[in-house]
Coordinates of C-alpha atoms in Angstrom, one line a residue:
Chain A
M1 CA 63.3 148.3 114.8
Q2 CA 63.9 146.6 117.9
Q3 CA 62.2 143.6 118.8
V4 CA 61.2 144.1 122.5
F5 CA 59.0 140.3 122.5
G6 CA 59.0 137.6 121.2
H7 CA 59.1 133.3 122.3
P8 CA 61.7 132.6 125.1
A9 CA 64.7 130.3 123.9
S10 CA 63.7 128.0 127.1
L11 CA 60.6 127.1 125.9
K12 CA 60.2 124.9 122.5
D13 CA 57.7 125.7 119.7
V14 CA 55.2 123.5 120.4
Q15 CA 51.8 123.4 121.3
T16 CA 51.2 121.8 125.0
H17 CA 48.5 119.5 126.1
F18 CA 47.4 121.5 128.8
C19 CA 43.0 122.1 128.8
P20 CA 41.6 125.6 128.0
G21 CA 42.0 127.9 130.4
C22 CA 44.7 126.1 132.1
Q23 CA 47.7 128.1 133.7
H24 CA 50.8 126.2 133.6
G25 CA 51.0 127.2 129.7
T26 CA 51.6 130.4 131.2
I27 CA 54.0 129.8 134.0
H28 CA 56.1 127.5 131.8
R29 CA 56.9 131.0 129.9
L30 CA 57.7 132.7 133.0
V31 CA 60.6 130.3 133.8
A32 CA 61.6 129.7 130.7
E33 CA 61.9 133.6 130.1
A34 CA 63.5 133.4 133.5
M35 CA 66.4 131.0 132.6
D36 CA 66.3 132.9 129.4
S37 CA 67.3 136.2 131.1
F38 CA 70.1 134.7 133.2
G39 CA 71.0 132.7 129.8
V40 CA 71.5 128.9 132.1
Q41 CA 68.8 127.5 129.6
D42 CA 72.4 125.7 128.9
R43 CA 73.2 124.9 132.4
T44 CA 70.0 123.6 133.7
I45 CA 68.8 120.4 134.7
G46 CA 65.0 120.7 135.1
V47 CA 63.7 118.1 137.9
A48 CA 59.8 117.2 136.3
S49 CA 57.4 115.8 138.9
V50 CA 54.1 113.6 138.5
G51 CA 50.6 115.1 137.3
C52 CA 50.1 117.4 134.9
S53 CA 53.3 118.9 134.3
V54 CA 55.4 116.1 133.9
F55 CA 55.5 116.4 130.6
L56 CA 58.2 119.6 130.9
Y57 CA 60.3 118.5 129.1
G58 CA 58.0 118.5 126.0
Y59 CA 57.8 122.4 126.2
F60 CA 61.2 123.1 127.9
D61 CA 64.4 123.1 125.9
I62 CA 66.5 121.9 128.6
D63 CA 68.1 118.5 130.8
V64 CA 65.0 116.9 132.3
V65 CA 65.4 114.3 134.7
E66 CA 61.8 112.5 135.8
A67 CA 60.6 112.0 139.5
P68 CA 58.9 109.7 141.4
H69 CA 55.4 111.6 142.9
G70 CA 56.5 114.3 145.7
R71 CA 60.2 113.4 145.6
A72 CA 61.5 116.3 143.2
P73 CA 63.3 117.9 145.7
A74 CA 65.3 114.5 146.7
V75 CA 66.2 114.1 143.2
A76 CA 67.3 117.5 142.9
T77 CA 69.1 117.4 145.8
G78 CA 71.1 114.6 144.0
V79 CA 71.5 116.4 140.9
K80 CA 72.4 119.4 142.7
R81 CA 75.3 118.0 144.8
A82 CA 76.5 116.1 141.7
R83 CA 76.6 119.2 140.0
P84 CA 76.6 122.3 141.8
D85 CA 77.9 124.8 139.3
R86 CA 74.3 123.9 137.1
I87 CA 71.3 125.2 137.9
V88 CA 69.0 123.3 138.9
F89 CA 64.7 123.1 139.6
T90 CA 61.9 121.7 140.3
Y91 CA 57.8 122.1 139.2
Q92 CA 55.4 120.3 141.6
G93 CA 52.0 120.3 141.9
D94 CA 50.1 120.4 145.3
G95 CA 49.3 117.2 146.3
D96 CA 52.8 115.9 144.7
L97 CA 54.4 118.8 146.8
A98 CA 52.2 119.6 149.9
A99 CA 50.7 115.9 150.4
I100 CA 53.1 112.9 149.6
G101 CA 56.2 115.0 148.9
T102 CA 56.1 117.2 152.1
S103 CA 58.4 115.5 154.1
E104 CA 61.1 116.1 151.0
I105 CA 60.2 119.5 150.3
I106 CA 61.2 120.5 154.2
H107 CA 63.8 119.2 154.4
A108 CA 65.5 120.2 150.9
A109 CA 64.7 123.8 152.1
N110 CA 66.2 123.1 155.3
R111 CA 69.2 121.8 153.7
G112 CA 69.3 125.1 152.3
E113 CA 69.7 122.9 149.2
A114 CA 70.3 125.9 146.6
M115 CA 67.6 124.9 143.8
T116 CA 64.6 126.7 143.0
V117 CA 61.3 124.9 143.3
I118 CA 58.1 126.2 141.2
F119 CA 55.5 124.7 143.2
V120 CA 52.0 124.8 141.2
N121 CA 48.4 124.8 143.1
N122 CA 45.8 124.8 141.9
T123 CA 43.7 123.4 145.0
T124 CA 43.2 119.7 143.3
Y125 CA 45.0 117.2 141.9
G126 CA 44.5 117.8 138.0
M127 CA 46.1 114.5 136.1
T128 CA 44.1 112.1 138.7
G129 CA 40.7 113.6 137.8
G130 CA 40.2 116.6 140.4
Q131 CA 40.6 114.8 143.8
M132 CA 40.8 117.5 147.1
A133 CA 44.4 118.1 147.8
P134 CA 45.8 119.3 150.5
T135 CA 45.2 122.8 149.7
T136 CA 41.4 122.1 148.4
L137 CA 39.9 125.2 150.1
P138 CA 37.1 124.3 152.8
E139 CA 33.8 123.9 151.4
Q140 CA 35.2 123.3 147.8
K141 CA 33.9 120.4 146.2
T142 CA 36.2 117.3 144.8
T143 CA 35.7 114.2 143.7
T144 CA 37.0 113.0 146.8
S145 CA 35.1 115.5 148.3
P146 CA 31.3 115.6 147.2
Y147 CA 29.8 117.6 150.0
G148 CA 33.0 119.7 150.1
R149 CA 36.6 119.5 152.6
D150 CA 34.9 119.5 155.9
V151 CA 37.9 120.3 158.3
E152 CA 37.2 118.5 160.8
Q153 CA 37.8 115.6 159.0
A154 CA 40.3 116.9 156.3
G155 CA 41.8 119.1 158.2
H156 CA 42.7 122.5 157.0
P157 CA 44.6 123.7 153.6
I158 CA 47.9 123.7 154.0
R159 CA 50.1 127.4 153.3
M160 CA 53.6 126.0 152.1
A161 CA 55.0 129.7 151.6
E162 CA 54.0 131.0 154.8
L163 CA 55.0 126.8 156.5
L164 CA 58.7 127.0 154.8
T165 CA 59.4 130.4 155.4
G166 CA 60.3 129.7 158.8
L167 CA 62.9 126.9 157.6
E168 CA 66.6 128.2 157.9
G169 CA 67.8 126.8 155.3
T170 CA 65.0 128.6 153.0
A171 CA 66.4 131.6 151.5
Y172 CA 63.2 133.1 149.1
S173 CA 59.6 131.8 149.9
A174 CA 57.1 133.8 148.2
R175 CA 53.3 133.6 146.4
V176 CA 52.5 134.6 143.3
S177 CA 49.6 134.4 141.2
V178 CA 48.7 134.1 137.4
N179 CA 45.4 135.1 137.2
S180 CA 45.8 138.9 135.3
P181 CA 48.4 140.9 133.6
K182 CA 49.6 142.7 136.8
N183 CA 50.2 139.4 139.1
I184 CA 51.9 137.7 135.6
L185 CA 54.1 140.5 135.8
Q186 CA 54.8 140.0 140.1
A187 CA 54.6 136.2 139.0
G188 CA 58.0 136.5 136.3
R189 CA 59.9 138.6 139.1
A190 CA 59.2 136.6 142.0
I191 CA 60.8 133.0 139.5
K192 CA 63.6 135.0 138.0
K193 CA 64.1 136.5 141.8
A194 CA 64.0 132.9 142.8
F195 CA 66.7 131.8 140.0
E196 CA 68.8 134.7 141.0
M197 CA 69.4 132.7 144.0
Q198 CA 70.5 130.2 143.1
I199 CA 73.4 131.3 140.7
E200 CA 74.4 134.5 143.3
G201 CA 74.4 131.0 145.9
K202 CA 71.7 132.4 148.3
G203 CA 70.4 129.2 149.1
F204 CA 66.7 127.6 148.7
A205 CA 64.4 129.3 146.8
F206 CA 60.3 128.8 146.7
I207 CA 58.0 130.0 144.5
E208 CA 54.4 128.9 145.5
V209 CA 52.3 130.2 142.0
L210 CA 48.4 129.9 142.5
S211 CA 46.8 129.0 139.1
A212 CA 43.4 127.7 137.5
C213 CA 42.0 124.3 136.9
P214 CA 39.0 125.0 135.0
T215 CA 38.2 121.2 134.1
N216 CA 38.5 119.9 137.3
W217 CA 36.7 123.0 139.0
G218 CA 34.0 122.9 136.5
M219 CA 33.9 126.1 135.5
N220 CA 35.0 128.3 132.1
P221 CA 38.4 129.9 132.0
L222 CA 37.0 133.3 133.1
A223 CA 35.3 132.2 135.8
A224 CA 38.1 129.9 137.2
N225 CA 40.7 133.3 137.2
E226 CA 38.0 135.0 139.3
R227 CA 37.8 132.4 141.8
V228 CA 41.5 133.0 142.1
A229 CA 41.0 136.6 143.1
E230 CA 38.0 136.1 145.0
E231 CA 38.9 132.5 147.1
M232 CA 42.3 131.3 146.5
I233 CA 44.1 134.6 147.3
P234 CA 42.3 135.4 150.5
Y235 CA 43.5 132.1 151.8
F236 CA 46.8 132.0 150.5
P237 CA 47.6 135.9 150.5
L238 CA 50.6 137.0 147.8
G239 CA 53.8 138.4 149.0
V240 CA 57.2 137.4 150.1
F241 CA 57.4 135.6 153.2
K242 CA 61.2 135.4 153.2
D243 CA 63.8 136.9 151.0
N244 CA 67.8 137.0 152.1
S245 CA 68.6 138.2 148.8
E246 CA 71.4 140.8 151.1
A247 CA 72.0 138.3 153.3
Chain B
M1 CA 97.4 98.0 149.4
S2 CA 97.9 94.6 150.1
K3 CA 98.4 94.5 153.8
R4 CA 95.8 91.7 155.0
L5 CA 93.6 93.9 157.4
F6 CA 90.9 92.9 159.8
V7 CA 87.2 94.2 159.5
K8 CA 83.8 94.1 159.4
G9 CA 81.4 93.1 156.5
N10 CA 80.2 96.8 156.5
E11 CA 83.5 98.7 156.4
A12 CA 84.9 96.2 154.0
V13 CA 81.9 97.4 151.6
A14 CA 82.5 101.3 152.2
M15 CA 86.1 100.3 151.3
G16 CA 85.3 98.8 148.6
A17 CA 82.6 101.4 147.3
I18 CA 85.2 104.2 148.0
E19 CA 87.7 102.4 146.1
A20 CA 85.8 101.6 143.0
G21 CA 85.7 105.9 143.1
C22 CA 82.0 106.3 144.9
R23 CA 81.9 109.3 146.2
F24 CA 78.4 110.1 146.6
Y25 CA 76.5 108.4 149.4
F26 CA 72.8 108.9 150.3
G27 CA 71.2 107.1 153.7
Y28 CA 69.4 107.1 156.7
P29 CA 70.5 105.1 159.7
I30 CA 69.0 101.3 160.2
T31 CA 70.8 98.5 162.4
T32 CA 72.5 96.5 161.2
Q33 CA 74.5 98.5 158.4
S34 CA 74.7 102.1 160.1
D35 CA 78.3 100.9 160.0
I36 CA 78.3 101.5 156.4
P37 CA 77.4 105.7 157.2
E38 CA 79.4 106.1 159.6
Y39 CA 82.7 105.0 158.3
I40 CA 81.5 106.6 154.6
S41 CA 80.8 110.0 156.4
R42 CA 84.6 109.7 158.4
E43 CA 86.2 109.3 155.4
F44 CA 84.4 110.7 152.2
P45 CA 85.6 114.5 153.3
K46 CA 89.6 113.3 152.7
V47 CA 88.1 111.9 149.4
G48 CA 86.3 114.6 148.2
G49 CA 82.6 112.2 148.7
T50 CA 79.2 113.2 149.4
F51 CA 78.0 112.3 152.4
I52 CA 73.8 113.2 153.1
Q53 CA 71.9 111.8 156.1
A54 CA 68.6 111.9 154.1
E55 CA 65.3 112.4 155.8
S56 CA 64.2 109.2 155.1
E57 CA 65.0 105.9 153.4
I58 CA 62.5 107.1 150.6
A59 CA 64.2 110.7 149.9
S60 CA 68.1 108.5 149.8
I61 CA 67.2 106.4 146.9
N62 CA 65.9 109.2 145.2
M63 CA 68.9 111.6 145.4
L64 CA 70.6 108.3 144.1
L65 CA 68.7 108.6 141.2
G66 CA 69.6 112.5 140.7
A67 CA 73.5 112.0 141.3
S68 CA 72.9 108.6 139.1
A69 CA 71.7 110.8 136.6
C70 CA 74.6 112.9 136.1
G71 CA 76.7 110.4 135.7
E72 CA 78.2 110.3 139.1
R73 CA 79.0 106.4 141.3
A74 CA 76.5 106.3 144.1
M75 CA 75.0 104.3 146.5
T76 CA 72.5 104.2 149.4
S77 CA 72.7 101.2 152.1
S78 CA 70.2 100.2 154.0
S79 CA 68.4 96.9 156.3
S80 CA 65.5 95.0 155.2
P81 CA 62.5 97.0 156.6
G82 CA 64.4 100.3 154.8
I83 CA 64.9 98.9 151.1
S84 CA 61.5 98.2 151.4
L85 CA 60.4 101.8 151.6
K86 CA 63.8 101.7 148.9
Q87 CA 61.5 99.7 146.1
E88 CA 59.6 102.8 144.9
G89 CA 63.1 104.8 144.1
I90 CA 64.1 101.5 142.3
S91 CA 61.6 100.4 140.1
Y92 CA 62.0 104.4 139.2
M93 CA 65.9 103.7 138.6
A94 CA 64.8 100.3 137.0
G95 CA 62.6 102.0 134.7
S96 CA 65.0 104.9 133.8
E97 CA 68.1 102.3 133.2
L98 CA 70.1 104.1 136.2
P99 CA 72.8 102.5 137.8
G100 CA 73.6 102.9 141.3
L101 CA 74.5 100.7 144.6
I102 CA 71.7 99.6 146.8
V103 CA 73.3 97.2 149.7
N104 CA 71.0 95.4 151.7
I105 CA 72.4 94.4 155.1
C106 CA 68.6 92.0 155.9
R107 CA 67.6 91.5 159.2
S108 CA 64.5 89.5 160.0
G109 CA 61.0 90.6 158.6
P110 CA 58.3 90.9 158.2
G111 CA 57.6 93.9 159.4
L112 CA 59.7 95.1 161.9
G113 CA 61.1 91.7 163.0
G114 CA 63.9 91.5 164.5
I115 CA 68.1 92.5 164.2
D116 CA 69.0 88.9 163.5
A117 CA 70.6 87.3 159.8
S118 CA 68.6 86.7 156.9
Q119 CA 67.7 84.8 153.9
A120 CA 64.4 86.7 153.8
D121 CA 64.7 89.3 151.2
Y122 CA 65.5 86.9 147.7
F123 CA 62.5 87.6 146.6
Q124 CA 62.1 91.0 147.1
S125 CA 65.9 91.1 145.5
V126 CA 65.9 88.6 142.5
K127 CA 62.2 89.5 141.8
G128 CA 61.3 92.7 141.5
G129 CA 60.5 93.9 144.2
G130 CA 58.9 97.5 143.2
H131 CA 56.2 97.8 141.0
G132 CA 56.5 96.9 137.2
G133 CA 58.5 94.2 136.4
Y134 CA 61.9 94.5 135.9
H135 CA 65.3 92.9 137.0
I136 CA 68.0 94.2 139.0
I137 CA 72.0 93.4 139.5
V138 CA 71.7 90.3 142.5
L139 CA 75.0 90.1 144.2
A140 CA 75.5 88.1 147.3
P141 CA 78.8 88.1 149.1
G142 CA 80.3 85.2 151.3
S143 CA 82.9 86.5 153.1
V144 CA 84.3 90.2 153.8
Q145 CA 86.5 89.4 150.9
E146 CA 83.4 89.1 149.3
M147 CA 82.0 92.0 150.6
Y148 CA 84.8 94.5 149.3
D149 CA 85.3 92.6 145.5
L150 CA 81.4 91.9 144.7
T151 CA 80.5 96.1 146.2
M152 CA 83.4 96.7 143.0
L153 CA 81.9 95.0 140.8
A154 CA 78.4 96.0 141.2
F155 CA 79.2 99.5 140.1
D156 CA 80.9 98.0 137.3
L157 CA 77.6 95.7 136.3
S158 CA 76.1 98.4 136.9
D159 CA 77.5 100.9 134.8
R160 CA 78.2 98.3 132.2
Y161 CA 74.2 97.4 131.4
R162 CA 72.9 100.9 133.0
V163 CA 70.4 98.8 135.5
P164 CA 70.6 98.6 139.6
A165 CA 73.0 96.8 141.3
M166 CA 72.3 95.4 144.8
I167 CA 74.6 93.7 147.1
L168 CA 72.4 91.5 149.3
G169 CA 74.1 90.2 152.6
D170 CA 73.1 90.3 155.9
S171 CA 73.6 91.1 159.6
V172 CA 76.3 87.9 159.9
L173 CA 78.2 89.1 157.0
G174 CA 78.0 92.6 158.0
Q175 CA 78.8 92.2 161.9
M176 CA 81.2 89.7 161.5
K177 CA 85.2 90.7 161.4
E178 CA 87.5 88.6 159.7
A179 CA 90.7 89.1 157.7
M180 CA 90.5 90.5 153.9
T181 CA 93.5 92.0 151.3
P182 CA 91.9 95.4 150.2
H183 CA 93.3 96.0 146.4
P184 CA 93.7 98.5 144.3
Y185 CA 90.0 99.0 141.8
E186 CA 90.9 98.7 138.4
P187 CA 88.4 99.2 136.2
P188 CA 87.4 97.9 132.9
V189 CA 88.8 99.3 130.3
D190 CA 85.4 98.4 127.9
L191 CA 82.9 100.2 130.2
P192 CA 80.1 102.0 127.7
E193 CA 80.5 106.3 128.0
K194 CA 77.7 108.0 130.0
D195 CA 76.4 109.5 126.7
W196 CA 72.9 109.6 128.0
V197 CA 73.9 111.8 131.5
V198 CA 72.5 114.7 132.4
T199 CA 74.7 118.3 132.6
G200 CA 73.1 121.0 131.1
K201 CA 72.3 120.8 127.4
G202 CA 74.8 122.4 126.9
A203 CA 77.4 120.3 127.4
H204 CA 76.3 117.7 124.9
G205 CA 74.7 119.5 122.5
G206 CA 70.6 118.2 121.8
Q207 CA 68.1 117.9 124.9
R208 CA 68.6 114.6 127.1
I209 CA 65.6 113.7 129.3
V210 CA 66.4 110.6 132.2
K211 CA 62.6 109.0 132.8
S212 CA 60.1 106.2 133.0
L213 CA 57.1 107.5 131.5
Y214 CA 56.7 106.4 127.9
L215 CA 52.7 106.7 126.7
G216 CA 53.2 106.5 123.0
D217 CA 51.8 103.7 121.3
G218 CA 53.9 100.2 121.5
E219 CA 56.5 102.6 123.2
L220 CA 56.1 101.5 126.5
E221 CA 56.3 97.4 125.8
A222 CA 59.3 98.4 123.3
H223 CA 61.0 100.0 126.2
N224 CA 60.1 96.9 128.5
W225 CA 61.5 94.6 126.0
R226 CA 64.7 96.2 125.2
L227 CA 65.1 96.1 129.2
H228 CA 64.1 92.8 129.5
A229 CA 66.5 91.7 126.6
K230 CA 69.7 93.0 129.3
Y231 CA 68.1 90.8 131.9
A232 CA 68.8 87.9 129.6
E233 CA 72.3 89.2 128.4
L234 CA 72.9 89.7 132.2
K235 CA 72.1 85.3 132.4
E236 CA 74.3 84.9 129.3
K237 CA 77.4 87.1 130.8
E238 CA 77.9 87.7 133.9
V239 CA 76.8 84.8 136.1
R240 CA 78.7 84.3 139.2
Y241 CA 78.9 81.1 141.3
E242 CA 80.8 79.1 143.4
G243 CA 81.5 75.0 142.9
V244 CA 83.3 72.5 144.9
G245 CA 83.1 68.9 144.3
L246 CA 80.2 69.1 141.7
E247 CA 82.5 66.7 139.6
D248 CA 81.3 63.4 141.9
A249 CA 78.7 65.2 144.0
E250 CA 75.7 62.6 144.7
L251 CA 74.1 65.3 146.0
V252 CA 74.8 68.9 145.9
V253 CA 73.9 71.6 148.5
T254 CA 73.1 74.8 147.6
A255 CA 73.0 78.2 149.6
F256 CA 74.3 81.6 149.6
G257 CA 75.6 83.9 151.3
S258 CA 76.6 83.5 154.8
T259 CA 74.0 80.3 155.0
A260 CA 77.0 78.7 152.2
R261 CA 79.4 78.8 155.3
I262 CA 77.4 76.8 157.3
A263 CA 77.0 74.6 154.5
K264 CA 80.6 74.5 153.9
T265 CA 81.6 73.2 157.1
A266 CA 78.7 70.9 157.1
I267 CA 80.0 69.5 153.8
R268 CA 83.6 69.1 155.0
M269 CA 82.3 67.3 157.6
A270 CA 79.8 64.8 155.3
R271 CA 83.0 64.6 153.0
D272 CA 85.3 63.3 156.4
E273 CA 82.4 60.6 156.3
G274 CA 82.8 59.5 153.1
L275 CA 79.8 60.9 151.4
R276 CA 80.1 62.7 147.5
V277 CA 78.3 65.5 148.3
G278 CA 78.9 69.0 146.6
L279 CA 78.4 72.7 147.0
L280 CA 77.2 74.8 144.5
R281 CA 77.2 78.6 145.8
P282 CA 75.3 81.5 143.5
I283 CA 77.4 84.6 144.0
T284 CA 75.0 86.3 141.3
V285 CA 71.3 85.4 142.7
F286 CA 70.3 87.4 139.7
P287 CA 71.5 86.4 137.1
F288 CA 70.7 83.4 138.6
P289 CA 73.2 80.8 137.8
E290 CA 70.2 78.4 135.7
Q291 CA 73.0 76.6 133.5
A292 CA 75.4 75.5 136.7
F293 CA 72.3 73.8 138.2
L294 CA 71.8 72.1 134.8
Q295 CA 75.1 71.1 133.8
A296 CA 75.3 69.8 138.1
T297 CA 72.3 67.9 138.0
E298 CA 73.4 66.1 135.0
T299 CA 75.1 64.0 137.2
A300 CA 74.0 64.5 140.7
K301 CA 70.4 63.6 140.8
R302 CA 69.7 65.2 144.2
V303 CA 70.1 68.9 145.2
L304 CA 69.7 70.0 148.9
C305 CA 68.7 73.8 148.9
I306 CA 69.6 75.8 152.5
E307 CA 68.3 79.0 153.7
L308 CA 67.7 81.0 156.2
N309 CA 64.0 81.8 155.9
A310 CA 61.0 79.3 154.3
G311 CA 62.0 78.2 150.7
Q312 CA 62.8 81.1 148.2
M313 CA 65.5 80.4 145.7
V314 CA 64.8 77.2 146.5
Q315 CA 62.0 77.9 143.0
D316 CA 64.8 79.1 140.9
V317 CA 66.7 76.3 142.1
R318 CA 63.8 73.8 140.5
L319 CA 63.7 75.6 137.5
S320 CA 66.9 75.3 136.9
V321 CA 67.8 72.2 137.6
D322 CA 67.3 69.1 135.1
R323 CA 63.8 67.2 135.2
D324 CA 64.8 64.0 136.5
A325 CA 66.5 66.0 139.5
E326 CA 65.2 65.4 143.4
V327 CA 65.3 69.2 144.8
F328 CA 65.2 69.2 149.0
F329 CA 64.5 72.3 150.9
Y330 CA 65.7 72.8 154.4
G331 CA 65.5 76.1 156.3
R332 CA 64.5 78.5 158.9
P333 CA 62.9 81.9 158.9
P334 CA 65.0 84.0 160.4
G335 CA 65.0 85.0 164.4
A336 CA 67.1 84.7 167.4
G337 CA 68.6 81.2 167.3
S338 CA 67.7 79.9 163.9
L339 CA 70.5 80.2 162.7
P340 CA 71.1 76.3 162.0
T341 CA 74.8 75.0 163.1
P342 CA 76.9 72.8 161.2
E343 CA 75.8 69.3 162.7
E344 CA 71.7 70.1 162.3
L345 CA 73.1 71.0 158.2
L346 CA 75.0 67.7 158.6
E347 CA 71.7 66.0 159.8
Q348 CA 70.1 67.3 156.6
I349 CA 72.9 66.1 154.3
R350 CA 72.6 62.7 155.8
K351 CA 69.5 62.4 155.1
Y352 CA 68.8 63.3 151.8
Y353 CA 72.3 61.6 150.4
K354 CA 71.8 58.5 148.7
D355 CA 74.4 55.6 147.7

């Protein structure tokens, strides 16, 4: 009998530490499947950022460098320039990439660094306990916006996938979600595409993944998933914003 | 290679780095070190090097972290305010046991301060600078020749101990021109193999992780003790200093970098007057030459520490000398017009000299 589904080789067979309903595990799997599909596990170097995703070296069976908060695109730049024939990706949360690391992501994209960036947007700082992120939605309550995010005072949520699209160095930019089987399949395709862009030397590829944080949102996993569909996707539309694969 | 050249201190650093096999430079312009990225951006294409002018000092130190994690000889350079920005990355490199060269051509501060030579970054350089309780190797050249030589040495020490290394110069050393003799780099034969670098696991079998996060019970403490054992080993094996006339000295003058050059002239003038004055110039300021001070003060019971700041290295001197030796300090916080003259230092030598 032909096996049509199995555990990705790039992912270790271990339990994760993530909270119930957290979608990092799903996203990890999609990234691992992408590496498997191109057979690049042995020549991939991951760059871990801070926050809930820092432990990715415990889950991905690949070489990993850990970066300071927000600096993963700079660390990945050093790695990729030193080893241009390796596949390099960063995996960053929204506080990491859209707040403290805004400068690093914009300039790595603008230089057209041949790397893949997986950007997990759950509208909050997860590991530090649910504070307001740059992506926190208007009126969303967090531990540092207890009355709801006031856009007059705190500014508006940043749409990173669209923002990076405007840069010449960005070769691919897309936003996906993992809140439904259909969206997970689409997300998987986009992540594969982002790795393919790098393998083919097309340049900087960016995938924003909308993700649930049930624990910090104070919701059960199903309600959190519904929130992604009803509140996040309307503000952060899914889609491919730039695709230079034919260029 | 043995021809004498007339070059700037900053250029000597860049030449030494290229000769030592450094092929990755990441930096951001700031006076008074911009000759270094300028020189390297011009010369790297000829040797196949990678030069990136980063978007910030923070990005450049993290690019260095990434290239170093891949096992490459890599460097960044900056001047005081830029070095402050790099401290985050330096702490992470120290925690991740990554080698790499950081050049600080110091200017005056605090804050924006000015662009005059300064030694007020001594504490920041030798006491950790960033968070978490670590040290880096800090070499303090005193001439353009040493800017060249010590840059090579910094790469070797950094690779050997997997501790980031810093060249602690200042804008006098960086900007002045003097004769220098370049020479071929001779790699030490016993440098340990870099069996920890990330290359993609296919190149070495099992997974490799470069990290500074240790959350398991006792893991971080053990990691820190291991780091501190390396610092102890550095103190034991890698101390370098220059001693002149210490044998018969009644007064030991100590200073590092450009200040030591001015002090040398003052000491010569004092010797001409018949004063028995010696010089102890730390070349490694971390590891600090503690034993050399202890030894020098077995006979000389007076030490005069001269710095271009309000008193920083003097604390390490006090901790190092024999208990019954007296330590005096003369310094001037940096700024335009605050560079001491030899006559000024001679006056201080006379003041603290005792027959």
